[in-house]
GROMACS .gro file of C-alpha atoms in nm:
model
  471
    1MET     CA    1  -1.034  -1.571   0.841
    2THR     CA    2  -0.658  -1.634   0.839
    3ASN     CA    3  -0.364  -1.465   1.009
    4SER     CA    4  -0.122  -1.538   0.725
    5ILE     CA    5  -0.042  -1.346   0.408
    6ALA     CA    6  -0.005  -1.524   0.073
    7LEU     CA    7   0.348  -1.499  -0.070
    8PRO     CA    8   0.498  -1.569  -0.413
    9GLU     CA    9   0.705  -1.879  -0.483
   10GLU     CA   10   1.027  -1.917  -0.284
   11SER     CA   11   1.225  -1.862  -0.604
   12SER     CA   12   1.101  -1.503  -0.620
   13SER     CA   13   1.335  -1.227  -0.509
   14PRO     CA   14   1.307  -1.133  -0.138
   15SER     CA   15   1.214  -0.776  -0.227
   16LEU     CA   16   0.923  -0.902  -0.439
   17GLN     CA   17   0.811  -1.134  -0.158
   18LEU     CA   18   0.819  -0.838   0.077
   19GLY     CA   19   0.631  -0.632  -0.183
   20GLN     CA   20   0.360  -0.896  -0.212
   21PHE     CA   21   0.331  -0.915   0.167
   22VAL     CA   22   0.287  -0.539   0.198
   23SER     CA   23   0.036  -0.527  -0.089
   24GLU     CA   24  -0.172  -0.818   0.047
   25LEU     CA   25  -0.173  -0.715   0.414
   26ARG     CA   26  -0.522  -0.637   0.546
   27TYR     CA   27  -0.640  -0.520   0.885
   28GLU     CA   28  -0.892  -0.804   0.907
   29GLN     CA   29  -0.613  -1.062   0.888
   30LEU     CA   30  -0.406  -0.917   1.170
   31PRO     CA   31  -0.402  -1.088   1.512
   32ALA     CA   32  -0.556  -0.879   1.789
   33GLU     CA   33  -0.223  -0.849   1.970
   34VAL     CA   34  -0.059  -0.708   1.657
   35ILE     CA   35  -0.327  -0.440   1.624
   36ALA     CA   36  -0.294  -0.353   1.994
   37LYS     CA   37   0.083  -0.332   1.961
   38ALA     CA   38   0.060  -0.103   1.658
   39LYS     CA   39  -0.159   0.138   1.855
   40GLU     CA   40   0.073   0.121   2.154
   41LEU     CA   41   0.375   0.204   1.937
   42LEU     CA   42   0.183   0.488   1.770
   43ALA     CA   43   0.100   0.632   2.112
   44ASP     CA   44   0.457   0.596   2.231
   45ALA     CA   45   0.603   0.771   1.925
   46LEU     CA   46   0.358   1.061   1.928
   47GLY     CA   47   0.399   1.096   2.304
   48CYS     CA   48   0.774   1.130   2.252
   49ALA     CA   49   0.721   1.400   1.987
   50VAL     CA   50   0.489   1.598   2.214
   51GLY     CA   51   0.728   1.555   2.506
   52ALA     CA   52   1.012   1.710   2.306
   53MET     CA   53   0.830   2.044   2.329
   54SER     CA   54   0.914   2.077   2.698
   55LEU     CA   55   1.211   1.840   2.732
   56GLU     CA   56   1.423   1.941   2.432
   57PRO     CA   57   1.347   2.309   2.357
   58ARG     CA   58   1.677   2.358   2.172
   59LYS     CA   59   1.596   2.076   1.932
   60VAL     CA   60   1.244   2.211   1.889
   61GLN     CA   61   1.398   2.540   1.781
   62VAL     CA   62   1.617   2.355   1.532
   63ALA     CA   63   1.301   2.189   1.398
   64ARG     CA   64   1.119   2.523   1.381
   65ARG     CA   65   1.405   2.689   1.193
   66LEU     CA   66   1.419   2.398   0.948
   67TRP     CA   67   1.043   2.428   0.892
   68GLN     CA   68   1.080   2.801   0.828
   69ALA     CA   69   1.366   2.740   0.586
   70ILE     CA   70   1.223   2.466   0.367
   71SER     CA   71   0.842   2.450   0.382
   72GLN     CA   72   0.555   2.623   0.557
   73ALA     CA   73   0.310   2.541   0.277
   74GLY     CA   74   0.097   2.230   0.307
   75ASP     CA   75  -0.173   2.067   0.515
   76CYS     CA   76   0.022   1.798   0.701
   77THR     CA   77   0.081   1.830   1.074
   78VAL     CA   78   0.425   1.911   1.216
   79VAL     CA   79   0.384   1.842   1.588
   80GLY     CA   80   0.408   2.158   1.795
   81ILE     CA   81   0.517   2.375   1.504
   82GLY     CA   82   0.256   2.410   1.229
   83SER     CA   83   0.175   2.263   0.889
   84ALA     CA   84   0.389   2.167   0.591
   85ASP     CA   85   0.398   1.944   0.288
   86SER     CA   86   0.400   1.572   0.361
   87HIS     CA   87   0.773   1.525   0.305
   88THR     CA   88   0.872   1.807   0.540
   89ALA     CA   89   0.623   1.687   0.801
   90ALA     CA   90   0.772   1.336   0.792
   91LEU     CA   91   1.126   1.471   0.818
   92ILE     CA   92   1.063   1.702   1.113
   93ASN     CA   93   0.829   1.471   1.307
   94GLY     CA   94   1.090   1.196   1.285
   95PHE     CA   95   1.345   1.434   1.432
   96LEU     CA   96   1.109   1.526   1.715
   97ILE     CA   97   1.008   1.168   1.801
   98ASN     CA   98   1.372   1.071   1.854
   99ALA     CA   99   1.472   1.398   2.022
  100THR     CA  100   1.479   1.259   2.377
  101ASP     CA  101   1.599   0.908   2.279
  102ASN     CA  102   1.290   0.759   2.442
  103ASP     CA  103   1.130   0.587   2.141
  104ASP     CA  104   1.069   0.215   2.087
  105THR     CA  105   1.348  -0.028   1.999
  106HIS     CA  106   1.352  -0.365   1.820
  107LYS     CA  107   1.639  -0.546   1.992
  108ARG     CA  108   1.754  -0.783   1.716
  109ALA     CA  109   1.740  -0.517   1.444
  110LEU     CA  110   1.854  -0.258   1.699
  111LEU     CA  111   1.649   0.021   1.545
  112HIS     CA  112   1.395   0.279   1.656
  113ALA     CA  113   1.136   0.189   1.397
  114GLY     CA  114   0.862   0.416   1.531
  115SER     CA  115   1.056   0.737   1.471
  116CYS     CA  116   1.079   0.642   1.100
  117LEU     CA  117   0.743   0.473   1.037
  118VAL     CA  118   0.505   0.688   1.239
  119PRO     CA  119   0.601   1.023   1.079
  120ALA     CA  120   0.597   0.879   0.726
  121SER     CA  121   0.266   0.699   0.784
  122LEU     CA  122   0.102   0.994   0.958
  123ALA     CA  123   0.197   1.239   0.683
  124MET     CA  124   0.091   1.006   0.401
  125ALA     CA  125  -0.233   0.906   0.572
  126GLN     CA  126  -0.318   1.270   0.634
  127ARG     CA  127  -0.230   1.370   0.279
  128ALA     CA  128  -0.431   1.086   0.125
  129LYS     CA  129  -0.718   1.115   0.377
  130ARG     CA  130  -0.687   0.753   0.489
  131SER     CA  131  -0.872   0.572   0.764
  132GLY     CA  132  -0.726   0.460   1.093
  133THR     CA  133  -0.742   0.096   0.984
  134GLN     CA  134  -0.535   0.179   0.675
  135MET     CA  135  -0.278   0.353   0.893
  136ILE     CA  136  -0.254   0.046   1.116
  137GLU     CA  137  -0.198  -0.166   0.804
  138ALA     CA  138   0.081   0.069   0.697
  139LEU     CA  139   0.247   0.065   1.038
  140VAL     CA  140   0.240  -0.313   1.065
  141ALA     CA  141   0.375  -0.351   0.712
  142GLY     CA  142   0.654  -0.107   0.786
  143TYR     CA  143   0.753  -0.270   1.113
  144GLU     CA  144   0.767  -0.615   0.956
  145VAL     CA  145   0.983  -0.499   0.667
  146CYS     CA  146   1.238  -0.279   0.841
  147THR     CA  147   1.297  -0.513   1.135
  148ARG     CA  148   1.360  -0.804   0.899
  149VAL     CA  149   1.603  -0.601   0.691
  150GLY     CA  150   1.773  -0.496   1.014
  151MET     CA  151   1.806  -0.854   1.136
  152ALA     CA  152   1.951  -0.952   0.798
  153VAL     CA  153   2.248  -0.713   0.834
  154MET     CA  154   2.305  -0.699   1.209
  155PRO     CA  155   2.516  -0.712   1.420
  156SER     CA  156   2.821  -0.627   1.204
  157HIS     CA  157   2.618  -0.351   1.036
  158TYR     CA  158   2.658  -0.156   1.361
  159ARG     CA  159   3.032  -0.109   1.305
  160PHE     CA  160   2.966   0.207   1.104
  161TRP     CA  161   2.594   0.241   1.040
  162HIS     CA  162   2.308   0.369   1.251
  163SER     CA  163   2.043   0.100   1.208
  164THR     CA  164   1.754   0.344   1.251
  165ALA     CA  165   1.884   0.557   0.966
  166THR     CA  166   1.965   0.277   0.726
  167ASN     CA  167   1.714   0.002   0.797
  168GLY     CA  168   1.437   0.235   0.907
  169GLN     CA  169   1.378   0.376   0.561
  170PHE     CA  170   1.280   0.032   0.427
  171GLY     CA  171   0.993   0.037   0.673
  172ALA     CA  172   0.897   0.392   0.582
  173ALA     CA  173   0.897   0.298   0.213
  174ALA     CA  174   0.677  -0.005   0.282
  175ALA     CA  175   0.433   0.194   0.496
  176VAL     CA  176   0.393   0.473   0.243
  177ALA     CA  177   0.364   0.222  -0.041
  178ARG     CA  178   0.082   0.049   0.147
  179LEU     CA  179  -0.102   0.379   0.191
  180LEU     CA  180  -0.051   0.456  -0.179
  181GLU     CA  181  -0.195   0.110  -0.257
  182LEU     CA  182   0.098   0.022  -0.482
  183GLU     CA  183   0.124  -0.313  -0.661
  184PRO     CA  184   0.380  -0.573  -0.543
  185ASP     CA  185   0.628  -0.493  -0.820
  186GLN     CA  186   0.603  -0.122  -0.744
  187ILE     CA  187   0.669  -0.193  -0.376
  188ARG     CA  188   0.972  -0.397  -0.477
  189THR     CA  189   1.096  -0.091  -0.664
  190ALA     CA  190   1.034   0.128  -0.359
  191LEU     CA  191   1.239  -0.109  -0.141
  192ASN     CA  192   1.516  -0.106  -0.399
  193TYR     CA  193   1.521   0.273  -0.384
  194ALA     CA  194   1.535   0.257  -0.005
  195ALA     CA  195   1.840   0.033  -0.040
  196THR     CA  196   2.023   0.273  -0.268
  197GLN     CA  197   1.950   0.575  -0.046
  198ALA     CA  198   2.056   0.411   0.281
  199SER     CA  199   2.297   0.617   0.492
  200GLY     CA  200   2.359   0.733   0.846
  201LEU     CA  201   2.694   0.708   1.024
  202ASN     CA  202   2.704   0.631   1.396
  203VAL     CA  203   2.978   0.883   1.478
  204PHE     CA  204   2.728   1.048   1.713
  205PHE     CA  205   2.780   0.767   1.966
  206GLU     CA  206   3.096   0.952   2.069
  207THR     CA  207   2.970   1.308   2.045
  208GLY     CA  208   2.601   1.293   2.131
  209ASP     CA  209   2.516   1.539   1.856
  210ASP     CA  210   2.190   1.604   1.673
  211SER     CA  211   2.265   1.370   1.383
  212LYS     CA  212   2.115   1.084   1.588
  213SER     CA  213   1.776   1.252   1.574
  214ILE     CA  214   1.812   1.376   1.217
  215HIS     CA  215   1.859   1.016   1.099
  216PRO     CA  216   1.504   0.885   1.163
  217GLY     CA  217   1.350   1.194   1.007
  218LYS     CA  218   1.565   1.151   0.700
  219ALA     CA  219   1.474   0.779   0.689
  220ALA     CA  220   1.105   0.876   0.690
  221LEU     CA  221   1.165   1.125   0.409
  222ASN     CA  222   1.374   0.879   0.205
  223GLY     CA  223   1.104   0.614   0.242
  224MET     CA  224   0.843   0.855   0.107
  225LEU     CA  225   1.065   0.946  -0.188
  226ALA     CA  226   1.125   0.578  -0.263
  227ALA     CA  227   0.751   0.506  -0.271
  228PHE     CA  228   0.674   0.809  -0.488
  229PHE     CA  229   0.948   0.719  -0.737
  230ALA     CA  230   0.797   0.373  -0.762
  231GLN     CA  231   0.448   0.517  -0.810
  232ALA     CA  232   0.583   0.744  -1.083
  233GLY     CA  233   0.707   0.445  -1.281
  234ALA     CA  234   1.081   0.461  -1.214
  235SER     CA  235   1.270   0.140  -1.287
  236SER     CA  236   1.503  -0.040  -1.047
  237PRO     CA  237   1.716  -0.354  -1.021
  238LYS     CA  238   1.530  -0.680  -0.968
  239ASP     CA  239   1.650  -0.705  -0.610
  240SER     CA  240   1.889  -0.459  -0.445
  241LEU     CA  241   1.876  -0.648  -0.116
  242VAL     CA  242   2.047  -0.977  -0.206
  243HIS     CA  243   2.237  -0.882  -0.523
  244PRO     CA  244   2.613  -0.949  -0.489
  245LYS     CA  245   2.664  -0.572  -0.493
  246GLY     CA  246   2.343  -0.502  -0.305
  247TYR     CA  247   2.244  -0.386   0.039
  248LEU     CA  248   2.317  -0.698   0.245
  249ALA     CA  249   2.658  -0.748   0.086
  250ALA     CA  250   2.754  -0.382   0.120
  251TYR     CA  251   2.627  -0.321   0.473
  252SER     CA  252   2.706  -0.644   0.658
  253LEU     CA  253   3.002  -0.874   0.714
  254ASP     CA  254   2.768  -1.161   0.795
  255PRO     CA  255   2.446  -1.112   0.596
  256LYS     CA  256   2.151  -1.336   0.677
  257PRO     CA  257   1.919  -1.321   0.374
  258ALA     CA  258   1.682  -1.581   0.520
  259GLU     CA  259   1.578  -1.326   0.784
  260LEU     CA  260   1.410  -1.120   0.513
  261VAL     CA  261   1.121  -1.357   0.450
  262THR     CA  262   1.130  -1.649   0.696
  263GLU     CA  263   0.781  -1.688   0.849
  264LEU     CA  264   0.679  -1.359   0.692
  265GLY     CA  265   0.310  -1.309   0.766
  266THR     CA  266   0.301  -1.563   1.048
  267ARG     CA  267   0.576  -1.447   1.287
  268TRP     CA  268   0.507  -1.086   1.375
  269GLU     CA  269   0.825  -0.891   1.451
  270ILE     CA  270   0.625  -0.586   1.559
  271LEU     CA  271   0.558  -0.777   1.882
  272GLN     CA  272   0.933  -0.779   1.954
  273ASN     CA  273   0.952  -0.401   1.983
  274GLY     CA  274   1.028  -0.285   2.334
  275ILE     CA  275   0.896   0.032   2.499
  276LYS     CA  276   1.165   0.227   2.681
  277LEU     CA  277   1.125   0.295   3.052
  278TYR     CA  278   1.435   0.515   3.065
  279PRO     CA  279   1.509   0.798   2.815
  280SER     CA  280   1.852   0.666   2.715
  281ILE     CA  281   2.021   0.419   2.482
  282LEU     CA  282   1.872   0.071   2.524
  283ALA     CA  283   2.216  -0.071   2.608
  284SER     CA  284   2.204   0.129   2.931
  285HIS     CA  285   1.875  -0.013   3.056
  286SER     CA  286   1.994  -0.341   3.210
  287PRO     CA  287   2.286  -0.161   3.380
  288ILE     CA  288   2.045   0.106   3.507
  289GLY     CA  289   1.806  -0.157   3.640
  290ALA     CA  290   2.088  -0.344   3.816
  291THR     CA  291   2.221  -0.019   3.967
  292LEU     CA  292   1.878   0.085   4.093
  293ASP     CA  293   1.838  -0.256   4.255
  294ILE     CA  294   2.158  -0.192   4.450
  295VAL     CA  295   2.098   0.167   4.557
  296ARG     CA  296   1.739   0.101   4.660
  297SER     CA  297   1.841  -0.198   4.873
  298HIS     CA  298   2.147  -0.048   5.042
  299ASN     CA  299   2.200   0.285   5.213
  300PHE     CA  300   2.505   0.482   5.099
  301THR     CA  301   2.592   0.823   4.955
  302ALA     CA  302   2.781   0.923   4.642
  303ASP     CA  303   3.099   1.013   4.832
  304GLU     CA  304   3.118   0.656   4.966
  305VAL     CA  305   3.159   0.509   4.616
  306ILE     CA  306   3.514   0.398   4.534
  307ASN     CA  307   3.432   0.261   4.191
  308ILE     CA  308   3.162   0.098   3.978
  309GLU     CA  309   3.228  -0.183   3.733
  310ILE     CA  310   2.985  -0.292   3.461
  311ASP     CA  311   3.032  -0.631   3.296
  312THR     CA  312   2.826  -0.659   2.980
  313TYR     CA  313   2.831  -0.764   2.615
  314PRO     CA  314   3.105  -0.627   2.385
  315THR     CA  315   2.892  -0.379   2.186
  316VAL     CA  316   2.844  -0.168   2.498
  317LYS     CA  317   3.218  -0.134   2.546
  318SER     CA  318   3.282  -0.054   2.180
  319HIS     CA  319   2.990   0.184   2.122
  320PHE     CA  320   2.839   0.320   2.444
  321SER     CA  321   3.118   0.360   2.701
  322SER     CA  322   3.226   0.719   2.642
  323LYS     CA  323   3.275   0.932   2.952
  324LEU     CA  324   3.314   1.257   2.758
  325VAL     CA  325   2.963   1.366   2.849
  326GLN     CA  326   2.906   1.732   2.767
  327SER     CA  327   2.549   1.735   2.632
  328GLU     CA  328   2.211   1.584   2.704
  329MET     CA  329   2.231   1.338   2.415
  330ALA     CA  330   2.588   1.239   2.501
  331ALA     CA  331   2.460   1.151   2.849
  332ARG     CA  332   2.175   0.943   2.705
  333LEU     CA  333   2.427   0.748   2.494
  334SER     CA  334   2.681   0.686   2.773
  335VAL     CA  335   2.631   0.371   2.982
  336PRO     CA  336   2.886   0.491   3.242
  337TYR     CA  337   2.692   0.815   3.283
  338CYS     CA  338   2.357   0.637   3.309
  339VAL     CA  339   2.492   0.408   3.582
  340ALA     CA  340   2.665   0.693   3.765
  341ILE     CA  341   2.351   0.909   3.773
  342ALA     CA  342   2.143   0.611   3.884
  343ALA     CA  343   2.388   0.552   4.170
  344VAL     CA  344   2.384   0.916   4.279
  345ASP     CA  345   2.016   1.008   4.227
  346LYS     CA  346   1.861   0.664   4.286
  347ALA     CA  347   1.635   0.741   3.991
  348VAL     CA  348   1.658   0.776   3.613
  349SER     CA  349   1.406   0.998   3.436
  350GLN     CA  350   1.420   1.300   3.207
  351GLU     CA  351   1.549   1.512   3.496
  352GLN     CA  352   1.869   1.308   3.511
  353PHE     CA  353   1.962   1.415   3.157
  354GLN     CA  354   1.947   1.790   3.208
  355LEU     CA  355   2.274   1.983   3.196
  356ALA     CA  356   2.254   2.083   3.563
  357ARG     CA  357   2.257   1.718   3.669
  358ILE     CA  358   2.519   1.620   3.413
  359ARG     CA  359   2.757   1.885   3.550
  360ASN     CA  360   2.691   1.808   3.917
  361PRO     CA  361   3.026   1.744   4.096
  362ASP     CA  362   2.904   1.427   4.270
  363VAL     CA  363   2.780   1.285   3.940
  364GLN     CA  364   3.103   1.372   3.762
  365ARG     CA  365   3.316   1.215   4.037
  366VAL     CA  366   3.120   0.888   4.025
  367LEU     CA  367   3.127   0.894   3.644
  368ALA     CA  368   3.506   0.921   3.656
  369VAL     CA  369   3.531   0.593   3.851
  370THR     CA  370   3.270   0.400   3.650
  371GLU     CA  371   3.406   0.154   3.395
  372VAL     CA  372   3.254  -0.077   3.133
  373HIS     CA  373   3.411  -0.420   3.078
  374SER     CA  374   3.345  -0.646   2.781
  375SER     CA  375   3.247  -0.993   2.899
  376GLU     CA  376   3.287  -1.284   2.659
  377SER     CA  377   3.069  -1.498   2.884
  378LEU     CA  378   2.783  -1.252   2.837
  379ALA     CA  379   2.846  -1.192   2.467
  380GLY     CA  380   2.662  -1.508   2.362
  381LEU     CA  381   2.342  -1.394   2.533
  382TYR     CA  382   2.313  -1.082   2.314
  383PRO     CA  383   2.092  -0.978   2.129
  384GLU     CA  384   1.819  -1.205   2.268
  385LYS     CA  385   1.917  -1.073   2.610
  386PHE     CA  386   2.086  -0.749   2.715
  387PRO     CA  387   2.290  -0.880   3.011
  388ALA     CA  388   2.470  -0.656   3.260
  389ARG     CA  389   2.634  -0.716   3.596
  390VAL     CA  390   2.698  -0.407   3.807
  391ARG     CA  391   2.934  -0.401   4.108
  392ILE     CA  392   2.962  -0.099   4.336
  393ARG     CA  393   3.258  -0.093   4.576
  394LEU     CA  394   3.225   0.130   4.886
  395ARG     CA  395   3.475   0.284   5.126
  396ASP     CA  396   3.348   0.070   5.415
  397GLY     CA  397   3.462  -0.242   5.230
  398ARG     CA  398   3.125  -0.352   5.094
  399SER     CA  399   3.103  -0.477   4.735
  400LEU     CA  400   2.744  -0.471   4.614
  401GLU     CA  401   2.633  -0.652   4.300
  402SER     CA  402   2.324  -0.703   4.084
  403TYR     CA  403   2.264  -0.873   3.750
  404HIS     CA  404   1.994  -0.804   3.490
  405GLU     CA  405   1.929  -0.979   3.157
  406TYR     CA  406   1.612  -0.821   3.019
  407PRO     CA  407   1.565  -0.445   3.048
  408LYS     CA  408   1.230  -0.326   3.173
  409GLY     CA  409   1.012  -0.266   2.867
  410ASP     CA  410   1.159  -0.557   2.670
  411PRO     CA  411   0.894  -0.798   2.536
  412SER     CA  412   1.025  -1.052   2.789
  413ASN     CA  413   0.993  -0.795   3.070
  414PRO     CA  414   0.719  -0.561   2.946
  415LEU     CA  415   0.586  -0.244   3.098
  416SER     CA  416   0.251  -0.283   3.267
  417ARG     CA  417  -0.041  -0.091   3.120
  418SER     CA  418  -0.017   0.160   3.404
  419GLU     CA  419   0.360   0.201   3.354
  420PHE     CA  420   0.310   0.265   2.984
  421ARG     CA  421   0.029   0.512   3.047
  422ASP     CA  422   0.245   0.687   3.305
  423LYS     CA  423   0.520   0.732   3.045
  424PHE     CA  424   0.269   0.871   2.794
  425ASN     CA  425   0.129   1.115   3.050
  426LYS     CA  426   0.474   1.236   3.158
  427ASN     CA  427   0.547   1.319   2.795
  428THR     CA  428   0.215   1.479   2.704
  429VAL     CA  429   0.049   1.635   3.010
  430PRO     CA  430   0.314   1.905   3.075
  431VAL     CA  431   0.268   2.022   2.716
  432MET     CA  432  -0.103   1.964   2.642
  433GLY     CA  433  -0.266   1.956   2.983
  434GLU     CA  434  -0.457   1.661   3.124
  435MET     CA  435  -0.775   1.695   2.918
  436LYS     CA  436  -0.609   1.720   2.577
  437ALA     CA  437  -0.357   1.450   2.665
  438GLU     CA  438  -0.648   1.224   2.759
  439THR     CA  439  -0.819   1.307   2.428
  440LEU     CA  440  -0.503   1.222   2.236
  441TRP     CA  441  -0.479   0.888   2.417
  442ARG     CA  442  -0.843   0.800   2.346
  443VAL     CA  443  -0.816   0.892   1.977
  444ILE     CA  444  -0.507   0.672   1.933
  445MET     CA  445  -0.661   0.380   2.120
  446SER     CA  446  -0.970   0.393   1.896
  447ILE     CA  447  -0.794   0.489   1.573
  448GLU     CA  448  -0.931   0.187   1.387
  449ASP     CA  449  -1.278   0.340   1.419
  450ARG     CA  450  -1.176   0.687   1.300
  451PRO     CA  451  -1.029   0.878   1.009
  452VAL     CA  452  -0.668   0.980   1.060
  453ALA     CA  453  -0.795   1.339   1.045
  454ASP     CA  454  -0.928   1.294   1.400
  455LEU     CA  455  -0.574   1.223   1.518
  456THR     CA  456  -0.412   1.511   1.336
  457ALA     CA  457  -0.682   1.748   1.461
  458ILE     CA  458  -0.577   1.694   1.823
  459LEU     CA  459  -0.207   1.702   1.730
  460ASP     CA  460  -0.265   2.037   1.561
  461GLN     CA  461  -0.356   2.178   1.901
  462VAL     CA  462  -0.017   2.094   2.053
  463ARG     CA  463   0.141   2.412   1.923
  464ASP     CA  464  -0.116   2.621   2.111
  465GLU     CA  465  -0.004   2.473   2.444
  466SER     CA  466   0.363   2.397   2.378
  467LEU     CA  467   0.643   2.536   2.588
  468ILE     CA  468   0.857   2.644   2.293
  469ARG     CA  469   1.096   2.927   2.382
  470ASP     CA  470   1.372   3.096   2.185
  471VAL     CA  471   1.704   2.959   2.306
   0.00000   0.00000   0.00000
């Protein structure tokens, strides 16, 4: 038994090498830690979708209205809502998984792969009546492809493009292609169609609007379309990734084509996906951790805070430093808000992103005096590390400081098993109850021994217990 996948000659196009990798990948060849990680990421994504039922009722209503408008016919599960065709199920489930901004993140590709791959894989596996082992193969294939494409165009890609939207659909295309059992050349075509469909502007970083959550759902849908076009025999360029007018050239100022295939099949990027402890943008997690260190070690109240300064890498200043926080998602995307609420509440959970807390006068006053500074000395540590130094100055003259490099949940600072299970339970138990949440957990953790139908059967029960209300 080997843990490597045979690849074509180096002279082959990267998209064909990726296609061969996806086609050749087999469950029996996967390292045990890769299989365990795939199941963990599946649990995290589905837990986030279930949690949206109680935590984001407005978004759930958006999802329900979309379902009513475009498709109620089909046998694929839409979590908490009903059934639909596979494409609609992938679209809406992707929207729901990302609804609370609590889904997994690959730090070098800076994308939420799970919210793209899990809905596409789940819908296709359910439609094609695949086994749990086949779904794990699809998930691993998708993670390896989309993270590598992401690393090949980052970090300059982030100037305009939402990595989850653009790079995520390559993973969805690979996952669906694996479940369709396409040939390497067909998978190459699917990846080329993912490249030509790529879109998703990151304007939402300023506004905190719903487009952030629409993006992963659309990436899942686009990936499915790409795979089905390839299956249908559509033609494509030889390689839309590295062509002079292709994806890397168009979407990056500093493309790194070697990232696409270097150590493919031996270095598993799925293991570099972090699980979020806090339901906010990953850039906020080191600042939150540093702030919580301070407030839990020193006794002071919100009205004693003169100002808070956050020194961190430049992307935080350019993308995540807005203080115009008027919605739940805007709060999740604002590092100043996340630090301010951590300083006031001495905790950061879903409760801290509800409108009542966002509008609290103490929170707003501390937010007004919280500033992000771009630090060139910290810039070189990113993206391997997510460094942040937080200083809180108090009226009694004290200046309190803490520094974090790896956010909790990062592969270098992982959640414990109990911490991960606690996150899953907080998402699922309020919606499903303890017994059904426990059943969902057990089905996911033994998915390799089951048909995917066992998983969708328990997910189909979510709508009977969900807290959906008209809003």
